Amino acid sequence: VDQCLHEYRVDIASGLSDVDVQKRREKHGYNELEKQKGKPTWKLVLEQFDDTLVKILLLAALLSFLLILFEENQFETDIGLSAYVEPLVILSILVLNALVGVWQESNAENALQALKDLQPDKARVIREDLMVSEIPARELVPGDIVELRVGDKVPADMRVAILKTSTFRVEQSSLTGESAPVNKTHHQIQQEDVELQGKECVCFAGTTVVNGSCV
C-alpha cells in the first residue's frame, strides 16, 4: 500500500488536491472506455483479406482458374466442372474465413459496449480532506482515494488500501466467470506473475461489492 501511495504521490487521509486532479486529467484523460465509431460491414470484410496468407491463397485460386481456361482454349476440350473444384474450395474457405472474422469483430464490439454499460455513474472520493459522495465516476483520476461499500459498483481498477470491515467480498463473475463472491484483502500479493483471479488486493471496474467496505 505504501508503495502505491508513494507512486501516486497521494495521502490516504486527505486525497488529491484539485490542482493534482486537473494535472492528472490532462495527462490521462477521463476514466471511461474510448468511444470509437463502428466500422461498416464492407470495411470489416475487406480487412479479413488484408493478410499475406489470404493473398497467397487468392493468387493460387486465380492462377488455377487461368490454367484451366488456358487448357480449355489450348486443347479446345471441355475439361468439366471437376477441374474447378480446387479453386472453388480455396475461394469457399476464404469466404468462410471472412464471415467468421466479421462475426468475431461484431462480437468484440458488442462486448465492449456491454463493458461500457457496466460502468457505474457515481463514486465516493476523498479530495482535499473532504468526502465527495457523488462525483461522476468518469472524473476519477489515477491516485484518487475511493471508498467502496456494499452494493457499490467499482468505478475503476483499484488497489485495496484499508479494510473497514473484517471481510470484504466482490462479485466479479462478469469478468472472471467465478460463480461465488471473492474475498479481497489489502495485503501484498507475494507472487510476481498471477492470473486475474489471483489479484486479491485489486478491485476491478464494473464488478459489485457484496459484503463489507474498504478504501
Coordinates of N, CA and C in Angstrom, one line a residue:
V1 N 0.8 -1.2 0.0 CA 0.0 0.0 0.0 C 0.9 1.2 0.0
D2 N 1.9 1.2 0.8 CA 2.8 2.4 0.9 C 3.5 2.7 -0.4
Q3 N 3.8 1.6 -1.1 CA 4.4 1.8 -2.5 C 3.5 2.5 -3.4
C4 N 2.2 2.1 -3.4 CA 1.2 2.7 -4.2 C 1.0 4.2 -3.9
L5 N 0.9 4.5 -2.6 CA 0.7 5.9 -2.2 C 1.9 6.7 -2.6
H6 N 3.1 6.1 -2.5 CA 4.3 6.9 -2.9 C 4.3 7.0 -4.4
E7 N 3.9 6.0 -5.2 CA 3.9 6.1 -6.6 C 3.0 7.1 -7.1
Y8 N 1.8 7.2 -6.5 CA 0.8 8.2 -7.0 C 0.8 9.5 -6.2
R9 N 1.8 9.7 -5.3 CA 2.0 10.9 -4.6 C 0.7 11.4 -4.0
V10 N 0.1 10.6 -3.1 CA -1.1 11.0 -2.5 C -1.2 10.5 -1.0
D11 N -1.9 11.3 -0.2 CA -2.1 11.0 1.2 C -3.4 10.3 1.3
I12 N -3.5 9.2 2.0 CA -4.7 8.4 2.0 C -5.8 9.1 2.8
A13 N -5.4 9.9 3.8 CA -6.4 10.6 4.6 C -7.0 11.8 3.9
S14 N -6.2 12.6 3.2 CA -6.7 13.8 2.6 C -7.0 13.7 1.1
G15 N -6.4 12.7 0.4 CA -6.7 12.5 -1.0 C -6.0 13.6 -1.9
L16 N -6.3 13.7 -3.1 CA -5.7 14.6 -4.0 C -6.2 16.0 -3.9
S17 N -5.5 17.0 -4.3 CA -5.9 18.3 -4.4 C -6.6 18.6 -5.7
D18 N -7.3 19.7 -5.9 CA -7.9 20.0 -7.1 C -6.9 20.2 -8.2
V19 N -5.7 20.8 -7.8 CA -4.7 21.0 -8.8 C -4.1 19.7 -9.3
D20 N -3.9 18.7 -8.4 CA -3.4 17.4 -8.8 C -4.4 16.7 -9.7
V21 N -5.7 16.8 -9.4 CA -6.7 16.2 -10.2 C -6.7 16.8 -11.6
Q22 N -6.6 18.1 -11.8 CA -6.6 18.7 -13.1 C -5.4 18.3 -13.9
K23 N -4.2 18.2 -13.2 CA -3.0 17.8 -14.0 C -3.1 16.4 -14.4
R24 N -3.6 15.5 -13.6 CA -3.7 14.1 -14.0 C -4.7 13.9 -15.0
R25 N -5.8 14.7 -15.0 CA -6.8 14.5 -16.0 C -6.3 15.0 -17.4
E26 N -5.5 16.0 -17.4 CA -4.9 16.5 -18.6 C -3.9 15.4 -19.2
K27 N -3.3 14.7 -18.3 CA -2.3 13.6 -18.7 C -3.0 12.3 -19.1
H28 N -4.0 11.9 -18.3 CA -4.6 10.6 -18.5 C -6.0 10.6 -19.2
G29 N -6.6 11.8 -19.2 CA -8.0 11.8 -19.7 C -9.0 11.4 -18.7
Y30 N -10.2 11.1 -19.2 CA -11.3 10.7 -18.3 C -11.3 9.2 -18.1
N31 N -11.9 8.8 -17.0 CA -12.0 7.4 -16.6 C -13.2 6.7 -17.3
E32 N -13.0 6.5 -18.6 CA -14.0 5.8 -19.4 C -13.4 5.2 -20.6
L33 N -14.1 4.2 -21.1 CA -13.6 3.5 -22.3 C -13.7 4.4 -23.5
E34 N -12.7 4.4 -24.4 CA -12.7 5.2 -25.6 C -13.9 4.9 -26.5
K35 N -14.5 6.0 -26.9 CA -15.7 5.8 -27.8 C -15.2 5.8 -29.3
Q36 N -15.4 4.7 -29.9 CA -15.0 4.5 -31.3 C -16.2 4.2 -32.2
K37 N -16.1 4.8 -33.4 CA -17.2 4.6 -34.3 C -17.1 3.1 -34.9
G38 N -18.2 2.5 -35.0 CA -18.2 1.1 -35.5 C -17.9 1.1 -37.0
K39 N -17.1 0.2 -37.4 CA -16.7 0.1 -38.8 C -17.8 -0.5 -39.7
P40 N -18.0 0.0 -40.9 CA -19.1 -0.5 -41.8 C -18.7 -2.0 -42.2
T41 N -19.7 -2.8 -42.5 CA -19.5 -4.2 -42.8 C -18.6 -4.4 -43.9
W42 N -18.7 -3.6 -45.0 CA -17.8 -3.8 -46.2 C -16.4 -3.6 -45.8
K43 N -16.1 -2.7 -44.9 CA -14.7 -2.5 -44.4 C -14.2 -3.7 -43.6
L44 N -15.1 -4.2 -42.8 CA -14.7 -5.4 -42.0 C -14.4 -6.5 -42.9
V45 N -15.2 -6.7 -44.0 CA -14.9 -7.8 -44.9 C -13.6 -7.6 -45.6
L46 N -13.3 -6.4 -46.1 CA -12.0 -6.1 -46.8 C -10.8 -6.4 -45.8
E47 N -11.0 -6.1 -44.6 CA -9.9 -6.2 -43.6 C -9.5 -7.7 -43.4
Q48 N -10.5 -8.6 -43.6 CA -10.3 -10.0 -43.5 C -9.3 -10.5 -44.6
F49 N -9.3 -9.8 -45.7 CA -8.4 -10.3 -46.8 C -7.1 -9.5 -46.8
D50 N -6.9 -8.7 -45.8 CA -5.6 -7.9 -45.7 C -4.6 -8.8 -44.9
D51 N -4.3 -9.9 -45.4 CA -3.4 -10.9 -44.8 C -2.5 -11.6 -45.8
T52 N -1.2 -11.7 -45.5 CA -0.3 -12.3 -46.5 C -0.8 -13.7 -47.0
L53 N -1.1 -14.5 -46.0 CA -1.5 -15.9 -46.4 C -2.8 -15.9 -47.2
V54 N -3.8 -15.1 -46.9 CA -5.0 -15.0 -47.6 C -4.7 -14.5 -49.1
K55 N -3.8 -13.5 -49.2 CA -3.5 -13.0 -50.5 C -2.8 -14.1 -51.4
I56 N -2.0 -14.9 -50.7 CA -1.3 -16.0 -51.4 C -2.4 -17.0 -51.9
L57 N -3.3 -17.3 -51.1 CA -4.4 -18.3 -51.4 C -5.3 -17.7 -52.6
L58 N -5.6 -16.4 -52.5 CA -6.3 -15.8 -53.6 C -5.6 -15.9 -54.9
L59 N -4.3 -15.6 -54.8 CA -3.5 -15.7 -56.1 C -3.4 -17.1 -56.6
A60 N -3.3 -18.1 -55.7 CA -3.3 -19.5 -56.1 C -4.6 -19.9 -56.8
A61 N -5.8 -19.4 -56.2 CA -7.1 -19.7 -56.8 C -7.2 -19.1 -58.2
L62 N -6.7 -17.9 -58.3 CA -6.8 -17.1 -59.6 C -5.9 -17.8 -60.7
L63 N -4.7 -18.2 -60.3 CA -3.8 -18.9 -61.2 C -4.4 -20.3 -61.6
S64 N -5.1 -20.9 -60.7 CA -5.7 -22.2 -61.0 C -6.8 -22.0 -62.0
F65 N -7.6 -21.0 -61.8 CA -8.7 -20.7 -62.8 C -8.1 -20.4 -64.2
L66 N -7.0 -19.6 -64.2 CA -6.4 -19.2 -65.5 C -5.8 -20.4 -66.2
L67 N -5.2 -21.3 -65.5 CA -4.6 -22.5 -66.1 C -5.7 -23.4 -66.7
I68 N -6.8 -23.5 -66.0 CA -7.9 -24.3 -66.5 C -8.5 -23.7 -67.8
L69 N -8.7 -22.4 -67.8 CA -9.1 -21.7 -69.0 C -8.1 -21.8 -70.2
F70 N -6.9 -21.8 -69.8 CA -5.8 -21.9 -70.8 C -5.8 -23.3 -71.5
E71 N -6.0 -24.3 -70.6 CA -6.0 -25.7 -71.2 C -7.3 -25.9 -72.0
E72 N -8.4 -25.3 -71.6 CA -9.6 -25.5 -72.5 C -9.4 -24.8 -73.8
N73 N -8.8 -23.6 -73.8 CA -8.6 -22.9 -75.1 C -7.5 -23.5 -75.9
Q74 N -6.5 -24.0 -75.3 CA -5.4 -24.6 -76.0 C -5.7 -25.9 -76.7
F75 N -6.4 -26.7 -75.9 CA -6.7 -28.0 -76.5 C -8.2 -28.1 -77.0
E76 N -8.9 -27.1 -76.9 CA -10.3 -27.0 -77.3 C -11.1 -28.2 -76.8
T77 N -11.0 -28.5 -75.6 CA -11.7 -29.6 -74.9 C -12.5 -29.0 -73.7
D78 N -13.5 -29.7 -73.4 CA -14.3 -29.4 -72.3 C -13.8 -30.2 -71.1
I79 N -13.1 -29.5 -70.2 CA -12.5 -30.2 -69.1 C -13.5 -30.7 -68.0
G80 N -14.6 -29.9 -67.9 CA -15.6 -30.3 -67.0 C -15.5 -29.6 -65.6
L81 N -16.6 -29.6 -64.9 CA -16.6 -28.9 -63.6 C -15.7 -29.4 -62.6
S82 N -15.3 -30.7 -62.7 CA -14.4 -31.3 -61.7 C -13.0 -30.6 -61.6
A83 N -12.6 -30.0 -62.7 CA -11.3 -29.2 -62.7 C -11.4 -28.0 -61.9
Y84 N -12.6 -27.5 -61.7 CA -12.8 -26.2 -61.0 C -12.9 -26.4 -59.4
V85 N -12.9 -27.7 -59.0 CA -13.1 -28.0 -57.6 C -12.1 -27.3 -56.7
E86 N -10.8 -27.5 -57.1 CA -9.7 -26.9 -56.2 C -9.8 -25.4 -56.0
P87 N -9.9 -24.6 -57.1 CA -10.0 -23.2 -56.9 C -11.3 -22.8 -56.1
L88 N -12.4 -23.5 -56.4 CA -13.7 -23.2 -55.7 C -13.6 -23.5 -54.2
V89 N -12.9 -24.6 -53.9 CA -12.7 -24.9 -52.5 C -11.9 -23.8 -51.8
I90 N -10.8 -23.4 -52.4 CA -10.0 -22.3 -51.9 C -10.8 -21.0 -51.6
L91 N -11.6 -20.6 -52.6 CA -12.4 -19.4 -52.5 C -13.5 -19.6 -51.4
S92 N -14.0 -20.8 -51.3 CA -15.1 -21.0 -50.3 C -14.5 -20.9 -48.9
I93 N -13.3 -21.4 -48.7 CA -12.6 -21.3 -47.4 C -12.3 -19.9 -47.1
L94 N -11.9 -19.1 -48.1 CA -11.6 -17.7 -47.8 C -12.8 -16.9 -47.5
V95 N -13.9 -17.2 -48.2 CA -15.2 -16.5 -47.9 C -15.7 -16.9 -46.5
L96 N -15.6 -18.2 -46.1 CA -16.0 -18.6 -44.8 C -15.1 -17.9 -43.7
N97 N -13.8 -17.9 -44.0 CA -12.9 -17.2 -43.1 C -13.2 -15.7 -42.9
A98 N -13.6 -15.1 -44.0 CA -14.0 -13.7 -43.9 C -15.3 -13.5 -43.0
L99 N -16.3 -14.4 -43.2 CA -17.5 -14.3 -42.5 C -17.3 -14.5 -41.0
V100 N -16.4 -15.5 -40.7 CA -16.1 -15.8 -39.2 C -15.4 -14.5 -38.6
G101 N -14.5 -13.9 -39.4 CA -13.7 -12.8 -38.9 C -14.7 -11.6 -38.6
V102 N -15.6 -11.4 -39.5 CA -16.6 -10.3 -39.4 C -17.5 -10.5 -38.1
W103 N -17.9 -11.8 -38.0 CA -18.7 -12.2 -36.8 C -17.9 -11.9 -35.5
Q104 N -16.6 -12.3 -35.5 CA -15.8 -12.1 -34.3 C -15.7 -10.6 -34.0
E105 N -15.4 -9.8 -35.0 CA -15.3 -8.4 -34.8 C -16.6 -7.8 -34.2
S106 N -17.7 -8.2 -34.8 CA -19.0 -7.7 -34.3 C -19.2 -8.1 -32.8
N107 N -18.8 -9.3 -32.4 CA -19.0 -9.8 -31.1 C -18.1 -9.0 -30.1
A108 N -16.9 -8.6 -30.6 CA -15.9 -7.8 -29.8 C -16.5 -6.4 -29.5
E109 N -17.1 -5.8 -30.6 CA -17.8 -4.5 -30.4 C -18.9 -4.6 -29.4
N110 N -19.7 -5.7 -29.5 CA -20.8 -5.8 -28.6 C -20.3 -6.0 -27.1
A111 N -19.2 -6.8 -27.0 CA -18.7 -7.0 -25.6 C -18.1 -5.7 -25.1
L112 N -17.5 -4.8 -25.9 CA -17.0 -3.5 -25.5 C -18.2 -2.6 -25.0
Q113 N -19.3 -2.7 -25.7 CA -20.5 -1.9 -25.4 C -21.1 -2.4 -24.1
A114 N -21.0 -3.7 -23.9 CA -21.5 -4.3 -22.6 C -20.7 -3.8 -21.4
L115 N -19.4 -3.7 -21.6 CA -18.5 -3.3 -20.6 C -18.8 -1.8 -20.2
K116 N -19.1 -1.0 -21.3 CA -19.4 0.4 -21.0 C -20.7 0.5 -20.2
D117 N -21.7 -0.4 -20.5 CA -22.9 -0.4 -19.7 C -22.7 -0.8 -18.3
L118 N -21.7 -1.5 -18.0 CA -21.4 -2.0 -16.6 C -20.8 -0.9 -15.7
Q119 N -20.2 0.1 -16.4 CA -19.5 1.1 -15.6 C -20.5 2.0 -14.8
P120 N -20.2 2.2 -13.5 CA -21.1 3.0 -12.6 C -21.1 4.4 -13.0
D121 N -22.1 5.2 -12.4 CA -22.2 6.6 -12.7 C -21.5 7.5 -11.6
K122 N -21.5 7.0 -10.4 CA -21.0 7.8 -9.3 C -20.0 7.1 -8.5
A123 N -19.2 7.9 -7.6 CA -18.2 7.3 -6.8 C -18.1 8.2 -5.5
R124 N -17.7 7.6 -4.4 CA -17.3 8.4 -3.2 C -15.8 8.6 -3.1
V125 N -15.4 9.8 -3.2 CA -13.9 10.1 -3.3 C -13.5 11.1 -2.2
I126 N -12.3 10.9 -1.6 CA -11.7 11.8 -0.7 C -10.8 12.8 -1.5
R127 N -11.1 14.1 -1.4 CA -10.3 15.1 -2.1 C -10.2 16.3 -1.2
E128 N -9.0 16.7 -1.0 CA -8.7 17.9 -0.1 C -9.4 17.8 1.2
D129 N -9.2 16.6 1.9 CA -9.6 16.3 3.2 C -11.2 16.2 3.3
L130 N -11.9 16.2 2.2 CA -13.3 16.1 2.3 C -13.8 14.9 1.5
M131 N -14.9 14.3 2.0 CA -15.5 13.1 1.3 C -16.5 13.7 0.3
V132 N -16.3 13.5 -1.0 CA -17.2 13.9 -2.0 C -18.0 12.7 -2.4
S133 N -19.3 12.7 -2.0 CA -20.1 11.5 -2.1 C -20.7 11.2 -3.5
E134 N -20.8 12.2 -4.3 CA -21.5 12.0 -5.6 C -20.7 12.5 -6.8
I135 N -19.4 12.1 -6.9 CA -18.6 12.5 -8.0 C -18.8 11.6 -9.2
P136 N -19.0 12.1 -10.4 CA -19.1 11.2 -11.6 C -17.9 10.3 -11.7
A137 N -18.2 9.0 -11.9 CA -17.1 8.0 -12.0 C -16.1 8.4 -13.1
R138 N -16.6 9.0 -14.2 CA -15.7 9.3 -15.3 C -14.6 10.3 -14.9
E139 N -14.9 11.1 -13.8 CA -13.9 12.1 -13.4 C -12.8 11.6 -12.5
L140 N -12.8 10.3 -12.2 CA -11.7 9.8 -11.3 C -10.4 9.9 -12.1
V141 N -9.3 10.0 -11.4 CA -8.0 10.1 -11.9 C -7.1 9.1 -11.2
P142 N -6.0 8.6 -11.8 CA -5.1 7.8 -11.0 C -4.6 8.4 -9.7
G143 N -4.7 7.7 -8.6 CA -4.3 8.3 -7.3 C -5.5 8.7 -6.5
D144 N -6.7 8.7 -7.0 CA -7.8 9.1 -6.2 C -8.1 8.1 -5.1
I145 N -8.5 8.6 -3.9 CA -8.8 7.7 -2.8 C -10.3 7.5 -2.8
V146 N -10.8 6.3 -3.0 CA -12.2 6.0 -3.2 C -12.7 5.0 -2.1
E147 N -13.9 5.3 -1.6 CA -14.5 4.4 -0.6 C -15.5 3.5 -1.2
L148 N -15.5 2.2 -1.0 CA -16.4 1.3 -1.5 C -17.3 0.7 -0.4
R149 N -18.6 0.5 -0.6 CA -19.5 -0.1 0.3 C -20.3 -1.1 -0.4
V150 N -21.1 -1.9 0.5 CA -22.0 -2.9 -0.1 C -22.9 -2.3 -1.1
G151 N -23.1 -3.0 -2.2 CA -24.0 -2.5 -3.3 C -23.3 -1.6 -4.3
D152 N -22.1 -1.1 -4.0 CA -21.4 -0.2 -5.0 C -20.9 -1.0 -6.2
K153 N -20.9 -0.4 -7.3 CA -20.2 -0.9 -8.5 C -18.8 -0.2 -8.5
V154 N -17.8 -1.0 -8.6 CA -16.4 -0.5 -8.6 C -16.2 0.4 -9.8
P155 N -15.9 1.7 -9.6 CA -15.8 2.7 -10.7 C -14.5 2.6 -11.5
A156 N -13.5 1.9 -11.0 CA -12.2 1.8 -11.8 C -11.4 0.7 -11.2
D157 N -10.4 0.2 -11.9 CA -9.5 -0.8 -11.3 C -8.7 -0.1 -10.2
M158 N -8.8 -0.7 -9.0 CA -8.2 -0.1 -7.8 C -7.6 -1.0 -6.9
R159 N -6.5 -0.5 -6.2 CA -5.8 -1.3 -5.2 C -6.5 -1.1 -3.8
V160 N -6.8 -2.2 -3.1 CA -7.4 -2.1 -1.8 C -6.3 -1.6 -0.8
A161 N -6.6 -0.5 -0.1 CA -5.6 0.1 0.8 C -6.0 -0.2 2.3
I162 N -7.2 -0.1 2.6 CA -7.7 -0.3 4.0 C -9.0 -1.0 4.0
L163 N -9.1 -2.1 4.8 CA -10.3 -2.8 5.0 C -11.0 -2.1 6.2
K164 N -12.3 -1.7 6.0 CA -13.0 -1.1 7.1 C -13.9 -2.1 7.8
T165 N -14.0 -3.3 7.3 CA -14.7 -4.4 7.9 C -13.8 -5.6 7.9
S166 N -14.2 -6.6 8.7 CA -13.3 -7.8 8.8 C -13.3 -8.6 7.5
T167 N -14.4 -8.5 6.7 CA -14.4 -9.2 5.4 C -14.9 -8.2 4.3
F168 N -14.3 -8.4 3.2 CA -14.7 -7.6 2.0 C -14.8 -8.5 0.8
R169 N -16.0 -8.6 0.2 CA -16.2 -9.5 -0.9 C -16.7 -8.8 -2.1
V170 N -16.3 -9.2 -3.3 CA -16.7 -8.6 -4.5 C -17.2 -9.7 -5.5
E171 N -18.3 -9.4 -6.2 CA -18.9 -10.3 -7.2 C -18.2 -9.9 -8.5
Q172 N -17.4 -10.7 -9.1 CA -16.7 -10.4 -10.3 C -16.8 -11.5 -11.4
S173 N -18.0 -12.2 -11.4 CA -18.3 -13.2 -12.3 C -18.3 -12.7 -13.8
S174 N -18.8 -11.4 -13.9 CA -18.9 -10.9 -15.3 C -17.5 -10.7 -15.9
L175 N -16.5 -10.7 -15.1 CA -15.1 -10.5 -15.6 C -14.3 -11.8 -15.6
T176 N -14.4 -12.6 -14.6 CA -13.6 -13.8 -14.5 C -14.4 -15.1 -14.6
G177 N -15.7 -15.0 -14.5 CA -16.5 -16.2 -14.6 C -16.7 -17.0 -13.3
E178 N -16.1 -16.5 -12.2 CA -16.2 -17.1 -10.9 C -17.7 -17.0 -10.4
S179 N -18.2 -18.1 -9.9 CA -19.6 -18.2 -9.5 C -19.9 -17.6 -8.1
A180 N -18.9 -17.6 -7.3 CA -19.0 -17.1 -5.9 C -18.3 -15.8 -5.7
P181 N -18.8 -14.9 -4.8 CA -18.1 -13.7 -4.5 C -16.7 -14.0 -4.0
V182 N -15.8 -13.0 -4.3 CA -14.3 -13.2 -4.0 C -13.9 -12.4 -2.8
N183 N -13.2 -12.9 -1.9 CA -12.7 -12.2 -0.8 C -11.5 -11.3 -1.3
K184 N -11.5 -10.0 -0.8 CA -10.4 -9.1 -1.2 C -9.6 -8.7 0.1
T185 N -8.4 -8.4 -0.1 CA -7.5 -8.1 1.0 C -6.6 -6.9 0.7
H186 N -6.1 -6.3 1.7 CA -5.2 -5.2 1.4 C -3.7 -5.7 1.4
H187 N -3.5 -6.9 1.7 CA -2.1 -7.5 1.8 C -1.5 -7.6 0.4
Q188 N -0.2 -7.4 0.3 CA 0.5 -7.5 -0.9 C 0.5 -9.0 -1.5
I189 N 0.4 -9.1 -2.8 CA 0.5 -10.4 -3.4 C 2.0 -10.8 -3.5
Q190 N 2.3 -12.0 -3.0 CA 3.7 -12.4 -3.0 C 4.2 -12.8 -4.3
Q191 N 3.4 -13.4 -5.2 CA 3.8 -13.9 -6.5 C 3.9 -12.7 -7.4
E192 N 4.9 -12.7 -8.3 CA 5.1 -11.6 -9.2 C 4.1 -11.7 -10.4
D193 N 3.9 -12.9 -10.8 CA 3.0 -13.2 -12.0 C 1.8 -14.1 -11.6
V194 N 0.7 -13.5 -11.5 CA -0.5 -14.2 -11.1 C -1.6 -14.0 -12.1
E195 N -2.6 -14.9 -12.2 CA -3.7 -14.7 -13.0 C -4.7 -13.7 -12.5
L196 N -5.6 -13.3 -13.3 CA -6.6 -12.2 -12.9 C -7.3 -12.6 -11.6
Q197 N -7.7 -13.9 -11.4 CA -8.4 -14.3 -10.2 C -7.5 -14.2 -9.0
G198 N -6.2 -14.3 -9.2 CA -5.3 -14.3 -8.0 C -5.0 -12.9 -7.5
K199 N -5.4 -11.8 -8.2 CA -5.2 -10.5 -7.7 C -6.1 -10.1 -6.6
E200 N -5.9 -10.6 -5.4 CA -6.9 -10.5 -4.3 C -6.9 -9.1 -3.7
C201 N -5.9 -8.3 -4.0 CA -5.8 -6.9 -3.5 C -6.3 -5.9 -4.5
V202 N -6.9 -6.3 -5.6 CA -7.3 -5.4 -6.6 C -8.8 -5.6 -6.9
C203 N -9.6 -4.5 -6.9 CA -11.0 -4.5 -7.3 C -11.0 -4.0 -8.7
F204 N -11.8 -4.7 -9.6 CA -11.9 -4.4 -11.0 C -13.1 -3.6 -11.4
A205 N -13.0 -2.7 -12.3 CA -14.0 -1.8 -12.7 C -15.2 -2.6 -13.2
G206 N -16.4 -2.2 -12.8 CA -17.7 -2.9 -13.2 C -18.1 -4.0 -12.4
T207 N -17.3 -4.5 -11.4 CA -17.7 -5.5 -10.5 C -18.5 -4.9 -9.3
T208 N -19.1 -5.8 -8.5 CA -20.0 -5.2 -7.5 C -19.6 -5.7 -6.1
V209 N -19.6 -4.8 -5.1 CA -19.3 -5.1 -3.7 C -20.6 -5.8 -3.1
V210 N -20.4 -7.0 -2.6 CA -21.5 -7.7 -2.0 C -21.4 -7.8 -0.5
N211 N -20.2 -7.5 0.1 CA -20.1 -7.6 1.5 C -18.9 -6.7 2.0
G212 N -19.1 -5.9 3.1 CA -18.1 -5.1 3.7 C -17.9 -3.8 3.0
S213 N -16.8 -3.1 3.5 CA -16.4 -1.8 2.9 C -14.9 -1.7 3.0
C214 N -14.4 -0.8 2.1 CA -12.9 -0.6 2.1 C -12.6 0.8 1.5
V215 N -11.3 1.1 1.6 CA -10.8 2.3 1.0 C -9.8 1.9 -0.1

